Tab-separated table of C-alpha atoms in Angstrom:
chain	number	residue	atom	x	y	z
A	5	MET	CA	-0.010	-0.015	-0.014
A	6	ALA	CA	2.713	2.457	0.688
A	7	GLU	CA	4.311	1.860	-2.540
A	8	LEU	CA	0.641	2.482	-4.540
A	9	ASP	CA	0.704	5.819	-2.230
A	10	SER	CA	4.099	6.622	-3.439
A	11	LEU	CA	3.060	6.393	-7.178
A	12	MET	CA	-0.006	8.243	-6.556
A	13	THR	CA	1.591	11.243	-4.663
A	14	ARG	CA	4.228	11.086	-7.699
A	15	ILE	CA	1.478	11.657	-10.402
A	16	GLY	CA	-1.253	13.377	-8.462
A	17	GLN	CA	0.367	16.416	-9.769
A	18	ARG	CA	-1.009	15.607	-13.299
A	19	PHE	CA	-4.787	16.093	-12.467
A	20	THR	CA	-6.169	19.489	-11.933
A	21	ARG	CA	-8.851	18.558	-9.580
A	22	CYS	CA	-8.866	16.497	-6.465
A	23	GLU	CA	-11.808	14.377	-7.478
A	24	PRO	CA	-10.387	12.679	-10.581
A	25	ARG	CA	-6.834	12.540	-8.545
A	26	GLY	CA	-8.848	10.372	-5.969
A	27	ARG	CA	-10.838	8.419	-8.456
A	28	ALA	CA	-7.266	7.675	-10.349
A	29	GLY	CA	-5.966	6.454	-6.922
A	30	GLU	CA	-8.901	4.085	-6.346
A	31	TYR	CA	-8.766	2.957	-10.359
A	32	VAL	CA	-5.037	2.145	-9.781
A	33	SER	CA	-5.662	0.461	-6.547
A	34	GLY	CA	-8.258	-1.634	-8.267
A	35	LEU	CA	-6.013	-2.898	-10.991
A	36	VAL	CA	-3.361	-4.201	-8.743
A	37	ALA	CA	-5.990	-5.705	-6.577
A	38	GLY	CA	-7.086	-9.628	-6.880
A	39	LEU	CA	-10.169	-9.054	-8.710
A	40	GLU	CA	-10.844	-12.060	-11.108
A	41	ARG	CA	-12.091	-9.700	-13.812
A	42	LYS	CA	-10.868	-5.830	-14.306
A	43	ASN	CA	-13.216	-3.761	-16.012
A	44	GLY	CA	-15.303	-0.524	-15.256
A	45	TRP	CA	-17.835	-2.052	-13.354
A	46	THR	CA	-15.820	-4.353	-11.183
A	47	LEU	CA	-13.167	-1.444	-10.409
A	48	ALA	CA	-16.117	0.804	-9.720
A	49	GLU	CA	-17.951	-1.533	-7.172
A	50	ARG	CA	-14.553	-2.295	-5.496
A	51	ALA	CA	-14.495	1.825	-5.121
A	52	GLY	CA	-17.833	1.864	-3.455
A	53	GLU	CA	-19.225	3.298	-6.588
A	54	GLY	CA	-22.998	2.080	-7.658
A	55	SER	CA	-22.105	2.322	-11.631
A	56	PRO	CA	-18.950	2.919	-13.731
A	57	ASP	CA	-19.622	6.012	-14.927
A	58	GLY	CA	-16.998	7.854	-13.014
A	59	MET	CA	-14.316	5.255	-13.831
A	60	GLN	CA	-15.443	5.929	-17.428
A	61	ARG	CA	-15.599	9.623	-17.028
A	62	LEU	CA	-11.757	9.907	-15.606
A	63	LEU	CA	-10.634	7.645	-18.364
A	64	ARG	CA	-12.729	9.457	-21.346
A	65	ALA	CA	-13.264	13.200	-20.110
A	66	ALA	CA	-11.278	14.180	-16.907
A	67	ASP	CA	-8.791	16.842	-17.404
A	68	TRP	CA	-5.446	15.317	-16.466
A	69	ASP	CA	-1.898	14.971	-18.652
A	70	VAL	CA	-2.491	11.534	-19.967
A	71	ASP	CA	1.255	11.554	-21.397
A	72	GLY	CA	2.740	13.139	-18.104
A	73	VAL	CA	1.118	10.269	-16.227
A	74	ARG	CA	2.760	7.745	-18.546
A	75	ASP	CA	6.238	9.613	-18.095
A	76	ASP	CA	5.906	9.325	-14.318
A	77	VAL	CA	4.757	5.635	-14.499
A	78	ARG	CA	7.717	4.901	-16.891
A	79	ASP	CA	10.247	6.835	-14.608
A	80	TYR	CA	8.807	4.712	-11.588
A	81	VAL	CA	8.856	1.589	-13.248
A	82	VAL	CA	12.636	2.090	-14.126
A	83	GLU	CA	13.669	3.290	-10.952
A	84	HIS	CA	11.914	0.000	-8.859
A	85	LEU	CA	12.434	-2.684	-11.650
A	86	GLY	CA	15.539	-1.123	-13.339
A	87	ASP	CA	18.569	-3.507	-14.360
A	88	PRO	CA	21.109	-3.592	-17.230
A	89	ASP	CA	19.560	-6.915	-18.596
A	90	ALA	CA	15.923	-5.670	-18.716
A	91	VAL	CA	13.973	-5.660	-22.048
A	92	LEU	CA	11.281	-3.928	-23.830
A	93	ALA	CA	8.562	-5.940	-25.274
A	94	GLY	CA	6.050	-4.697	-27.784
A	95	ASP	CA	2.746	-6.326	-28.519
A	96	GLU	CA	-0.118	-5.355	-29.993
A	97	THR	CA	-4.108	-6.079	-28.707
A	98	GLY	CA	-7.280	-6.279	-30.876
A	99	PHE	CA	-10.164	-4.550	-29.286
A	100	LEU	CA	-13.433	-5.918	-31.271
A	101	LYS	CA	-16.035	-3.125	-32.214
A	102	LYS	CA	-19.734	-3.182	-33.593
A	103	GLY	CA	-19.607	0.438	-34.963
A	104	THR	CA	-17.165	2.608	-37.440
A	105	LYS	CA	-17.115	5.444	-35.327
A	106	SER	CA	-14.375	4.634	-32.678
A	107	ALA	CA	-11.101	5.899	-33.340
A	108	GLY	CA	-8.836	3.856	-35.744
A	109	VAL	CA	-11.591	0.988	-36.309
A	110	GLN	CA	-11.920	-1.007	-39.303
A	111	ARG	CA	-11.882	-4.682	-40.499
A	112	GLN	CA	-8.499	-5.672	-39.877
A	113	TYR	CA	-6.407	-8.824	-38.550
A	114	SER	CA	-6.859	-9.208	-35.025
A	115	GLY	CA	-4.514	-11.523	-33.003
A	116	THR	CA	-6.834	-11.599	-30.362
A	117	ALA	CA	-9.590	-12.500	-32.191
A	118	GLY	CA	-7.295	-14.870	-34.396
A	119	ARG	CA	-8.869	-13.625	-37.830
A	120	THR	CA	-9.933	-10.629	-39.357
A	121	GLU	CA	-12.678	-8.368	-37.436
A	122	ASN	CA	-14.066	-4.675	-37.113
A	123	CYS	CA	-11.548	-3.826	-34.391
A	124	GLN	CA	-9.358	-1.014	-32.994
A	125	ILE	CA	-5.444	-2.388	-32.489
A	126	GLY	CA	-3.961	-0.721	-29.390
A	127	VAL	CA	0.117	-1.470	-29.401
A	128	PHE	CA	1.830	-1.551	-26.024
A	129	LEU	CA	5.334	-1.552	-24.666
A	130	ALA	CA	6.222	-3.363	-21.596
A	131	TYR	CA	9.243	-3.069	-19.496
A	132	ALA	CA	10.523	-6.603	-17.903
A	133	SER	CA	13.434	-7.320	-15.657
A	134	LYS	CA	14.383	-9.763	-12.965
A	135	HIS	CA	12.945	-7.827	-10.667
A	136	GLY	CA	9.084	-7.677	-12.272
A	137	HIS	CA	7.370	-6.195	-15.433
A	138	ALA	CA	4.991	-3.376	-16.018
A	139	LEU	CA	3.478	-1.542	-18.913
A	140	ILE	CA	5.329	1.860	-19.634
A	141	ASP	CA	3.763	3.133	-23.118
A	142	ARG	CA	0.549	2.816	-25.398
A	143	GLU	CA	-0.698	4.113	-28.656
A	144	LEU	CA	-3.294	3.234	-30.995
A	145	TYR	CA	-2.579	2.317	-34.105
A	146	VAL	CA	-4.621	4.399	-36.645
A	147	PRO	CA	-4.731	2.776	-39.900
A	148	GLN	CA	-4.158	4.786	-43.256
A	149	SER	CA	-8.157	4.349	-44.346
A	150	TRP	CA	-8.194	6.698	-41.102
A	151	THR	CA	-5.226	8.923	-41.694
A	152	SER	CA	-6.367	10.036	-45.167
A	153	ASP	CA	-9.619	11.107	-44.015
A	154	ARG	CA	-9.359	14.427	-41.865
A	155	GLN	CA	-12.901	14.851	-41.334
A	156	ARG	CA	-13.161	11.049	-40.023
A	157	CYS	CA	-10.399	12.148	-37.967
A	158	ARG	CA	-12.271	15.139	-36.722
A	159	GLY	CA	-15.420	12.937	-35.936
A	160	ALA	CA	-13.491	10.702	-33.832
A	161	ASP	CA	-11.381	13.585	-32.157
A	162	ILE	CA	-8.268	12.123	-33.119
A	163	ASN	CA	-5.301	14.637	-32.433
A	164	GLY	CA	-7.903	17.459	-33.112
A	165	GLY	CA	-8.486	16.130	-36.836
A	166	GLU	CA	-4.934	16.010	-37.705
A	167	CYS	CA	-4.175	12.231	-38.216
A	168	ARG	CA	-0.597	11.252	-38.707
């Protein structure tokens, strides 16, 4: 618990208001808890909330420095798990989707599904050493069908409509 408090103190400056800062603490606490399933509902229930709305609002709309938190977590991981023989491991994960408006969604191969599906692809980077492992970065893969369509990017709020 002391380590979680230390991490939350480090990233706390990245939140402009105390409410999202507190909810982020509950969110992270839920992620490291021994929950069988970790999703908006289970994390909210663990935090004593009646619905996942607050957790979803934290991730979707709260005002906080997402990249700054990523950098703080990366620094924390390297400080605590650092080792000269550590490795970086990259992998992608498919998120199945039904619609066409979620950023980057299209019919594409998903290793998660093992076939071509309508999905988004997230690319993740992990740091691994003999002391442990942790995710330290993430990015949404945005296919060319999206990057060549600025109006579609604007509609999904990708980089202010400036797909790269």
